[in-house]
Structures are given as structure tokens and as C-alpha cells.
Amino acid sequence: MENRMVLIIEDEKELAQILGDYLEVEGFFSELAYDGESGLRMFLDKKPDMVILDIMLPKMDGIEVCKRIREVSDVPILILSAKNGEMDKVISLGIGADDYVTKPFGASELIARVKAHIRRYTAKQEKQDPAKKETLCIGNLKLKKDCYEASFGEQSLDLTTKEFEVLYFFASHPGQVFSKEQIYEQIWGSNEYGDLSSVAVYIKRLRRKLEQFEADYIKTVWGVGYKFVA
């Protein structure tokens, strides 16, 4: 993780500076922005390897910043929020955020999550070799791993990066049952500090998007986890 840069967009200046100090002790570079507009400009200019993003920001809120970043990049985004509402978490994950942490939080937990996300993102970048393009076809479902494109028959399936990764993981292991812990570790890279409720959120979203094609691929195995049935 040498020379990795984390952009912190947080209007509480003291908190942002403390986070930056902790990250630099761990060997990361950090850049700080204190409102949404300057944070987005800094993202486009600096091209960081990860973003820590507060929801409540002046000039442009964190939800809009996240949407704008996702239009051009798939870098890990960790949302910070003073709210503890399930809806905020669902919205954040739904627009493409990779993780969600509620204030107050422990610095060691946050650093562990940052390391896990950057480790996974780095590994994904290293594997993006044009010679290793993979297209998975199951019935009318087609998943193109190299460009994160999904379609059902002739119709495009609009998925976020994480939704695609969850669906591709399931489709790559038809019939195999996975627990929430196994799914979280595979997609997010670690479950030591992970919020396993994210798994259920993403599966619910995938099921809703597949319903339009009457495709009921992801089955719940009660008391165990989930499996993909073609």
C-alpha cells in the first residue's frame, strides 16, 4: 500500500486533520477538503486511491459528491455520518458507496477498513489485464467482468460496481451456499470490522432489479446464507 493517497472530505476540520494524521502514521498520504465542491475538485485533480466522505457537507452534500465520483471512478468510498438511520445507509450504498461508518467511531476500526478497501482495490487494479477478460453467460444473463457490464437478453441491467461484484460472485458459483460473512469477505475484503447488514442490502437491491426480468436467481437458505440458482 505504499504511496497510496486517501482524500478526506469532512467539514469538521479538527476531525479531518486527526484522520489525516492517523493515516499518515500508517504510511498513507492524505489530502483534506472541507466542503463538497472543493472535495470534488480535489478528487478530479489528485485522483486519490480512496475517499472518506462525510454526508453533511456545505456547498454540496456527500450524497451528490458520491454520485459525481461514481460517474468517473470506482475508487473505494467510505461514508461518514452523524446519523444512525438505516435509510441513510441504504441510500449511501445504493449510490455506489462501499462502506458506511457512524460517528463517533474508533480510529483503529476506521484505519482497518481503509486498509481492507485499498488492499482489495489495488488487487482488482492489478488483475485488470486485457488478456484476462471474462464474460459469464447463464441463460439470458450476461456479465462482462472486464467492463462491469450486465445485461439480460437484449436489455442492459443497470448495476453499481458493488452490485455487479456480488452478482458476478454468485453467478460464478451456482448452487453453492455462502454465509453473509463469506460474501462480505469476498466482496469487501475483510469482515473483522465489517457491517454484515450491507450484504442483505445489496442482495435486496439485486433481487429488485432482476424482478423486472422475472429472474429469481438468488435464493435464501434459511439459517445459513444465500445461493445462486440458474
PDB file of N, CA and C in Angstrom, residues 98 117 120 162-171 173 176-192 194-204 206-207 218-221 224-228:
ATOM      1  N   ASP A  98     -18.943   2.222  -0.802  1.00  0.00           N
ATOM      2  CA  ASP A  98     -18.501   0.870  -0.465  1.00  0.00           C
ATOM      3  C   ASP A  98     -18.685   0.536   1.005  1.00  0.00           C
ATOM      4  N   HIS A 117     -10.153  -1.896   2.191  1.00  0.00           N
ATOM      5  CA  HIS A 117     -10.696  -1.423   0.917  1.00  0.00           C
ATOM      6  C   HIS A 117      -9.588  -1.139  -0.093  1.00  0.00           C
ATOM      7  N   ARG A 120      -8.074  -4.373  -1.431  1.00  0.00           N
ATOM      8  CA  ARG A 120      -8.929  -5.026  -2.431  1.00  0.00           C
ATOM      9  C   ARG A 120      -8.924  -4.239  -3.743  1.00  0.00           C
ATOM     10  N   LYS A 162     -20.465  -2.443  -6.851  1.00  0.00           N
ATOM     11  CA  LYS A 162     -20.584  -3.490  -5.834  1.00  0.00           C
ATOM     12  C   LYS A 162     -21.717  -4.463  -6.161  1.00  0.00           C
ATOM     13  N   GLU A 163     -22.820  -3.975  -6.711  1.00  0.00           N
ATOM     14  CA  GLU A 163     -23.903  -4.874  -7.115  1.00  0.00           C
ATOM     15  C   GLU A 163     -23.397  -5.860  -8.154  1.00  0.00           C
ATOM     16  N   PHE A 164     -22.624  -5.354  -9.118  1.00  0.00           N
ATOM     17  CA  PHE A 164     -22.073  -6.245 -10.143  1.00  0.00           C
ATOM     18  C   PHE A 164     -21.178  -7.294  -9.506  1.00  0.00           C
ATOM     19  N   GLU A 165     -20.306  -6.874  -8.591  1.00  0.00           N
ATOM     20  CA  GLU A 165     -19.374  -7.816  -7.971  1.00  0.00           C
ATOM     21  C   GLU A 165     -20.102  -8.897  -7.182  1.00  0.00           C
ATOM     22  N   VAL A 166     -21.164  -8.511  -6.473  1.00  0.00           N
ATOM     23  CA  VAL A 166     -21.940  -9.505  -5.730  1.00  0.00           C
ATOM     24  C   VAL A 166     -22.599 -10.493  -6.681  1.00  0.00           C
ATOM     25  N   LEU A 167     -23.240  -9.985  -7.746  1.00  0.00           N
ATOM     26  CA  LEU A 167     -23.915 -10.859  -8.698  1.00  0.00           C
ATOM     27  C   LEU A 167     -22.923 -11.751  -9.433  1.00  0.00           C
ATOM     28  N   TYR A 168     -21.774 -11.200  -9.826  1.00  0.00           N
ATOM     29  CA  TYR A 168     -20.769 -11.996 -10.536  1.00  0.00           C
ATOM     30  C   TYR A 168     -20.228 -13.107  -9.629  1.00  0.00           C
ATOM     31  N   PHE A 169     -20.021 -12.770  -8.365  1.00  0.00           N
ATOM     32  CA  PHE A 169     -19.536 -13.777  -7.413  1.00  0.00           C
ATOM     33  C   PHE A 169     -20.522 -14.932  -7.296  1.00  0.00           C
ATOM     34  N   PHE A 170     -21.809 -14.605  -7.129  1.00  0.00           N
ATOM     35  CA  PHE A 170     -22.827 -15.656  -7.050  1.00  0.00           C
ATOM     36  C   PHE A 170     -22.885 -16.472  -8.334  1.00  0.00           C
ATOM     37  N   ALA A 171     -22.930 -15.769  -9.473  1.00  0.00           N
ATOM     38  CA  ALA A 171     -23.077 -16.459 -10.755  1.00  0.00           C
ATOM     39  C   ALA A 171     -21.873 -17.339 -11.069  1.00  0.00           C
ATOM     40  N   HIS A 173     -20.450 -19.198  -8.911  1.00  0.00           N
ATOM     41  CA  HIS A 173     -20.518 -20.371  -8.026  1.00  0.00           C
ATOM     42  C   HIS A 173     -21.962 -20.859  -7.909  1.00  0.00           C
ATOM     43  N   GLN A 176     -23.822 -23.099  -4.911  1.00  0.00           N
ATOM     44  CA  GLN A 176     -23.035 -23.115  -3.682  1.00  0.00           C
ATOM     45  C   GLN A 176     -23.609 -22.128  -2.673  1.00  0.00           C
ATOM     46  N   VAL A 177     -23.728 -22.553  -1.436  1.00  0.00           N
ATOM     47  CA  VAL A 177     -24.295 -21.709  -0.387  1.00  0.00           C
ATOM     48  C   VAL A 177     -23.184 -20.923   0.300  1.00  0.00           C
ATOM     49  N   PHE A 178     -23.418 -19.614   0.457  1.00  0.00           N
ATOM     50  CA  PHE A 178     -22.441 -18.753   1.126  1.00  0.00           C
ATOM     51  C   PHE A 178     -23.109 -18.027   2.284  1.00  0.00           C
ATOM     52  N   SER A 179     -22.392 -17.932   3.390  1.00  0.00           N
ATOM     53  CA  SER A 179     -22.884 -17.161   4.532  1.00  0.00           C
ATOM     54  C   SER A 179     -22.644 -15.673   4.274  1.00  0.00           C
ATOM     55  N   LYS A 180     -23.282 -14.819   5.079  1.00  0.00           N
ATOM     56  CA  LYS A 180     -23.053 -13.380   4.955  1.00  0.00           C
ATOM     57  C   LYS A 180     -21.577 -13.044   5.174  1.00  0.00           C
ATOM     58  N   GLU A 181     -20.947 -13.732   6.131  1.00  0.00           N
ATOM     59  CA  GLU A 181     -19.536 -13.483   6.424  1.00  0.00           C
ATOM     60  C   GLU A 181     -18.665 -13.802   5.210  1.00  0.00           C
ATOM     61  N   GLN A 182     -18.943 -14.928   4.540  1.00  0.00           N
ATOM     62  CA  GLN A 182     -18.152 -15.315   3.371  1.00  0.00           C
ATOM     63  C   GLN A 182     -18.340 -14.321   2.229  1.00  0.00           C
ATOM     64  N   ILE A 183     -19.583 -13.877   2.030  1.00  0.00           N
ATOM     65  CA  ILE A 183     -19.862 -12.923   0.954  1.00  0.00           C
ATOM     66  C   ILE A 183     -19.175 -11.598   1.235  1.00  0.00           C
ATOM     67  N   TYR A 184     -19.269 -11.128   2.472  1.00  0.00           N
ATOM     68  CA  TYR A 184     -18.657  -9.838   2.826  1.00  0.00           C
ATOM     69  C   TYR A 184     -17.147  -9.898   2.631  1.00  0.00           C
ATOM     70  N   GLU A 185     -16.535 -10.981   3.073  1.00  0.00           N
ATOM     71  CA  GLU A 185     -15.078 -11.102   2.958  1.00  0.00           C
ATOM     72  C   GLU A 185     -14.649 -11.153   1.494  1.00  0.00           C
ATOM     73  N   GLN A 186     -15.436 -11.826   0.653  1.00  0.00           N
ATOM     74  CA  GLN A 186     -15.101 -11.935  -0.763  1.00  0.00           C
ATOM     75  C   GLN A 186     -15.244 -10.596  -1.485  1.00  0.00           C
ATOM     76  N   ILE A 187     -16.300  -9.844  -1.188  1.00  0.00           N
ATOM     77  CA  ILE A 187     -16.585  -8.609  -1.928  1.00  0.00           C
ATOM     78  C   ILE A 187     -15.894  -7.397  -1.317  1.00  0.00           C
ATOM     79  N   TRP A 188     -15.898  -7.316   0.009  1.00  0.00           N
ATOM     80  CA  TRP A 188     -15.327  -6.132   0.673  1.00  0.00           C
ATOM     81  C   TRP A 188     -13.901  -6.361   1.176  1.00  0.00           C
ATOM     82  N   GLY A 189     -13.473  -7.619   1.221  1.00  0.00           N
ATOM     83  CA  GLY A 189     -12.081  -7.903   1.539  1.00  0.00           C
ATOM     84  C   GLY A 189     -11.797  -8.309   2.970  1.00  0.00           C
ATOM     85  N   SER A 190     -12.678  -7.975   3.904  1.00  0.00           N
ATOM     86  CA  SER A 190     -12.458  -8.331   5.305  1.00  0.00           C
ATOM     87  C   SER A 190     -13.774  -8.211   6.043  1.00  0.00           C
ATOM     88  N   ASN A 191     -13.993  -9.078   7.026  1.00  0.00           N
ATOM     89  CA  ASN A 191     -15.210  -8.941   7.830  1.00  0.00           C
ATOM     90  C   ASN A 191     -14.894  -8.681   9.298  1.00  0.00           C
ATOM     91  N   GLU A 192     -13.632  -8.378   9.616  1.00  0.00           N
ATOM     92  CA  GLU A 192     -13.266  -8.164  11.011  1.00  0.00           C
ATOM     93  C   GLU A 192     -14.017  -6.990  11.610  1.00  0.00           C
ATOM     94  N   GLY A 194     -16.407  -5.369   9.562  1.00  0.00           N
ATOM     95  CA  GLY A 194     -17.419  -5.105   8.565  1.00  0.00           C
ATOM     96  C   GLY A 194     -18.837  -5.107   9.106  1.00  0.00           C
ATOM     97  N   ASP A 195     -19.709  -4.430   8.403  1.00  0.00           N
ATOM     98  CA  ASP A 195     -21.126  -4.399   8.729  1.00  0.00           C
ATOM     99  C   ASP A 195     -21.822  -5.397   7.820  1.00  0.00           C
ATOM    100  N   LEU A 196     -22.152  -6.555   8.354  1.00  0.00           N
ATOM    101  CA  LEU A 196     -22.706  -7.631   7.535  1.00  0.00           C
ATOM    102  C   LEU A 196     -24.082  -7.293   6.986  1.00  0.00           C
ATOM    103  N   SER A 197     -24.753  -6.279   7.551  1.00  0.00           N
ATOM    104  CA  SER A 197     -26.059  -5.893   7.019  1.00  0.00           C
ATOM    105  C   SER A 197     -25.939  -5.374   5.584  1.00  0.00           C
ATOM    106  N   SER A 198     -24.733  -4.953   5.187  1.00  0.00           N
ATOM    107  CA  SER A 198     -24.519  -4.500   3.805  1.00  0.00           C
ATOM    108  C   SER A 198     -24.844  -5.610   2.809  1.00  0.00           C
ATOM    109  N   VAL A 199     -24.546  -6.853   3.185  1.00  0.00           N
ATOM    110  CA  VAL A 199     -24.810  -7.983   2.293  1.00  0.00           C
ATOM    111  C   VAL A 199     -26.299  -8.068   1.977  1.00  0.00           C
ATOM    112  N   ALA A 200     -27.142  -8.006   3.015  1.00  0.00           N
ATOM    113  CA  ALA A 200     -28.585  -8.091   2.808  1.00  0.00           C
ATOM    114  C   ALA A 200     -29.098  -6.918   1.989  1.00  0.00           C
ATOM    115  N   VAL A 201     -28.520  -5.732   2.204  1.00  0.00           N
ATOM    116  CA  VAL A 201     -28.927  -4.549   1.436  1.00  0.00           C
ATOM    117  C   VAL A 201     -28.666  -4.762  -0.053  1.00  0.00           C
ATOM    118  N   TYR A 202     -27.487  -5.244  -0.393  1.00  0.00           N
ATOM    119  CA  TYR A 202     -27.148  -5.427  -1.802  1.00  0.00           C
ATOM    120  C   TYR A 202     -27.950  -6.549  -2.452  1.00  0.00           C
ATOM    121  N   ILE A 203     -28.187  -7.619  -1.710  1.00  0.00           N
ATOM    122  CA  ILE A 203     -28.977  -8.722  -2.266  1.00  0.00           C
ATOM    123  C   ILE A 203     -30.410  -8.261  -2.514  1.00  0.00           C
ATOM    124  N   LYS A 204     -30.954  -7.476  -1.608  1.00  0.00           N
ATOM    125  CA  LYS A 204     -32.307  -6.939  -1.801  1.00  0.00           C
ATOM    126  C   LYS A 204     -32.373  -6.075  -3.057  1.00  0.00           C
ATOM    127  N   LEU A 206     -30.354  -6.220  -5.695  1.00  0.00           N
ATOM    128  CA  LEU A 206     -30.195  -7.076  -6.875  1.00  0.00           C
ATOM    129  C   LEU A 206     -31.497  -7.801  -7.210  1.00  0.00           C
ATOM    130  N   ARG A 207     -32.147  -8.328  -6.198  1.00  0.00           N
ATOM    131  CA  ARG A 207     -33.411  -9.029  -6.438  1.00  0.00           C
ATOM    132  C   ARG A 207     -34.443  -8.102  -7.073  1.00  0.00           C
ATOM    133  N   ILE A 218     -31.228 -15.452  -6.894  1.00  0.00           N
ATOM    134  CA  ILE A 218     -30.593 -15.505  -5.578  1.00  0.00           C
ATOM    135  C   ILE A 218     -31.594 -16.006  -4.538  1.00  0.00           C
ATOM    136  N   LYS A 219     -31.323 -17.180  -4.015  1.00  0.00           N
ATOM    137  CA  LYS A 219     -32.219 -17.823  -3.059  1.00  0.00           C
ATOM    138  C   LYS A 219     -31.670 -17.722  -1.639  1.00  0.00           C
ATOM    139  N   THR A 220     -32.567 -17.556  -0.689  1.00  0.00           N
ATOM    140  CA  THR A 220     -32.174 -17.561   0.720  1.00  0.00           C
ATOM    141  C   THR A 220     -32.208 -18.988   1.256  1.00  0.00           C
ATOM    142  N   VAL A 221     -31.132 -19.393   1.891  1.00  0.00           N
ATOM    143  CA  VAL A 221     -31.077 -20.685   2.578  1.00  0.00           C
ATOM    144  C   VAL A 221     -31.157 -20.362   4.073  1.00  0.00           C
ATOM    145  N   VAL A 224     -28.510 -20.231   7.055  1.00  0.00           N
ATOM    146  CA  VAL A 224     -27.168 -20.489   6.507  1.00  0.00           C
ATOM    147  C   VAL A 224     -26.655 -19.286   5.731  1.00  0.00           C
ATOM    148  N   GLY A 225     -27.429 -18.900   4.681  1.00  0.00           N
ATOM    149  CA  GLY A 225     -26.973 -17.784   3.842  1.00  0.00           C
ATOM    150  C   GLY A 225     -27.743 -17.697   2.537  1.00  0.00           C
ATOM    151  N   TYR A 226     -27.022 -17.614   1.420  1.00  0.00           N
ATOM    152  CA  TYR A 226     -27.643 -17.438   0.113  1.00  0.00           C
ATOM    153  C   TYR A 226     -26.946 -18.318  -0.919  1.00  0.00           C
ATOM    154  N   LYS A 227     -27.689 -18.618  -1.994  1.00  0.00           N
ATOM    155  CA  LYS A 227     -27.075 -19.333  -3.109  1.00  0.00           C
ATOM    156  C   LYS A 227     -27.687 -18.856  -4.414  1.00  0.00           C
ATOM    157  N   PHE A 228     -26.962 -19.092  -5.508  1.00  0.00           N
ATOM    158  CA  PHE A 228     -27.383 -18.716  -6.845  1.00  0.00           C
ATOM    159  C   PHE A 228     -27.935 -19.948  -7.553  1.00  0.00           C
TER     160      PHE A 228
END
